[in-house]
PDB file of C-alpha atoms in Angstrom:
ATOM      1  CA  UNK A   1      24.955  36.170 -37.996  1.00 76.00           C
ATOM      2  CA  UNK A   2      28.304  34.790 -36.768  1.00 84.00           C
ATOM      3  CA  UNK A   3      31.007  37.258 -36.026  1.00 85.00           C
ATOM      4  CA  UNK A   4      34.183  37.222 -37.983  1.00 85.00           C
ATOM      5  CA  UNK A   5      37.625  38.504 -37.113  1.00 82.00           C
ATOM      6  CA  UNK A   6      38.717  41.549 -39.104  1.00 86.00           C
ATOM      7  CA  UNK A   7      42.090  42.053 -37.374  1.00 89.00           C
ATOM      8  CA  UNK A   8      44.160  41.584 -34.226  1.00 93.00           C
ATOM      9  CA  UNK A   9      44.626  43.852 -31.271  1.00 94.00           C
ATOM     10  CA  UNK A  10      47.758  43.726 -29.093  1.00 91.00           C
ATOM     11  CA  UNK A  11      48.019  43.944 -25.232  1.00 90.00           C
ATOM     12  CA  UNK A  12      48.175  47.820 -25.472  1.00 92.00           C
ATOM     13  CA  UNK A  13      44.730  47.832 -27.092  1.00 93.00           C
ATOM     14  CA  UNK A  14      46.149  49.019 -30.498  1.00 94.00           C
ATOM     15  CA  UNK A  15      45.339  47.204 -33.740  1.00 95.00           C
ATOM     16  CA  UNK A  16      48.324  45.153 -34.858  1.00 95.00           C
ATOM     17  CA  UNK A  17      49.868  45.753 -38.360  1.00 95.00           C
ATOM     18  CA  UNK A  18      51.392  43.103 -40.580  1.00 92.00           C
ATOM     19  CA  UNK A  19      55.148  42.976 -40.020  1.00 87.00           C
ATOM     20  CA  UNK A  20      55.795  41.508 -43.460  1.00 78.00           C
ATOM     21  CA  UNK A  21      52.787  42.137 -45.731  1.00 70.00           C
ATOM     22  CA  UNK A  22      54.764  41.517 -48.984  1.00 69.00           C
ATOM     23  CA  UNK A  23      56.925  38.580 -47.936  1.00 57.00           C
ATOM     24  CA  UNK A  24      54.845  35.399 -47.834  1.00 55.00           C
ATOM     25  CA  UNK A  25      57.948  33.271 -48.596  1.00 47.00           C
ATOM     26  CA  UNK A  26      60.039  32.225 -45.618  1.00 48.00           C
ATOM     27  CA  UNK A  27      56.934  31.537 -43.515  1.00 54.00           C
ATOM     28  CA  UNK A  28      55.297  28.230 -42.861  1.00 61.00           C
ATOM     29  CA  UNK A  29      51.930  27.737 -44.526  1.00 63.00           C
ATOM     30  CA  UNK A  30      49.264  29.372 -42.395  1.00 71.00           C
ATOM     31  CA  UNK A  31      51.536  31.697 -40.385  1.00 84.00           C
ATOM     32  CA  UNK A  32      51.937  35.488 -40.341  1.00 90.00           C
ATOM     33  CA  UNK A  33      53.874  37.941 -38.179  1.00 92.00           C
ATOM     34  CA  UNK A  34      52.192  41.026 -36.617  1.00 94.00           C
ATOM     35  CA  UNK A  35      53.692  43.954 -34.681  1.00 95.00           C
ATOM     36  CA  UNK A  36      52.156  46.358 -32.226  1.00 95.00           C
ATOM     37  CA  UNK A  37      52.898  49.957 -33.336  1.00 94.00           C
ATOM     38  CA  UNK A  38      52.633  51.159 -29.720  1.00 94.00           C
ATOM     39  CA  UNK A  39      54.965  48.742 -28.008  1.00 94.00           C
ATOM     40  CA  UNK A  40      56.871  47.095 -30.840  1.00 93.00           C
ATOM     41  CA  UNK A  41      55.965  43.629 -29.532  1.00 94.00           C
ATOM     42  CA  UNK A  42      55.862  40.999 -32.288  1.00 94.00           C
ATOM     43  CA  UNK A  43      53.174  38.318 -32.543  1.00 94.00           C
ATOM     44  CA  UNK A  44      52.970  35.145 -34.650  1.00 93.00           C
ATOM     45  CA  UNK A  45      49.661  33.980 -36.114  1.00 92.00           C
ATOM     46  CA  UNK A  46      49.497  30.214 -36.670  1.00 89.00           C
ATOM     47  CA  UNK A  47      46.275  28.476 -37.734  1.00 86.00           C
ATOM     48  CA  UNK A  48      44.032  31.438 -36.585  1.00 85.00           C
ATOM     49  CA  UNK A  49      45.795  31.608 -33.207  1.00 90.00           C
ATOM     50  CA  UNK A  50      47.868  34.624 -32.166  1.00 92.00           C
ATOM     51  CA  UNK A  51      50.869  34.159 -29.759  1.00 93.00           C
ATOM     52  CA  UNK A  52      53.673  36.464 -28.653  1.00 93.00           C
ATOM     53  CA  UNK A  53      56.822  35.830 -30.612  1.00 89.00           C
ATOM     54  CA  UNK A  54      59.086  33.607 -28.415  1.00 79.00           C
ATOM     55  CA  UNK A  55      62.372  35.520 -29.006  1.00 58.00           C
ATOM     56  CA  UNK A  56      60.683  38.763 -27.994  1.00 44.00           C
ATOM     57  CA  UNK A  57      58.970  37.246 -24.992  1.00 45.00           C
ATOM     58  CA  UNK A  58      62.094  35.722 -23.546  1.00 45.00           C
ATOM     59  CA  UNK A  59      64.322  38.808 -23.896  1.00 44.00           C
ATOM     60  CA  UNK A  60      62.789  42.276 -24.142  1.00 44.00           C
ATOM     61  CA  UNK A  61      59.516  41.695 -22.275  1.00 44.00           C
ATOM     62  CA  UNK A  62      60.959  39.935 -19.187  1.00 43.00           C
ATOM     63  CA  UNK A  63      60.582  43.233 -17.262  1.00 43.00           C
ATOM     64  CA  UNK A  64      56.879  43.467 -18.231  1.00 46.00           C
ATOM     65  CA  UNK A  65      55.942  40.042 -16.948  1.00 44.00           C
ATOM     66  CA  UNK A  66      56.017  40.928 -13.170  1.00 45.00           C
ATOM     67  CA  UNK A  67      53.949  44.086 -13.802  1.00 46.00           C
ATOM     68  CA  UNK A  68      51.227  41.996 -15.556  1.00 47.00           C
ATOM     69  CA  UNK A  69      51.268  39.437 -12.790  1.00 48.00           C
ATOM     70  CA  UNK A  70      50.797  42.100 -10.132  1.00 54.00           C
ATOM     71  CA  UNK A  71      47.769  43.484 -11.980  1.00 53.00           C
ATOM     72  CA  UNK A  72      46.263  40.004 -12.203  1.00 51.00           C
ATOM     73  CA  UNK A  73      46.302  39.623  -8.371  1.00 51.00           C
ATOM     74  CA  UNK A  74      43.225  40.741  -6.379  1.00 56.00           C
TER      75      UNK A  74
END
């Protein structure tokens, strides 16, 4: 039986919640916005792919990027 996605989980390992569950207008078709309740980081879902929201990634999370890079190194 093929697996199916039942939700998204953010980098903190916490299930994401819909940022705008009652506001389908204003979004492109096939997009949704999700937010991590632990970190507040926002994600955009487009065509079944989840990506960090660009405005959030370029401003607030710049301090996080070096920490993640250090963890990725052996």
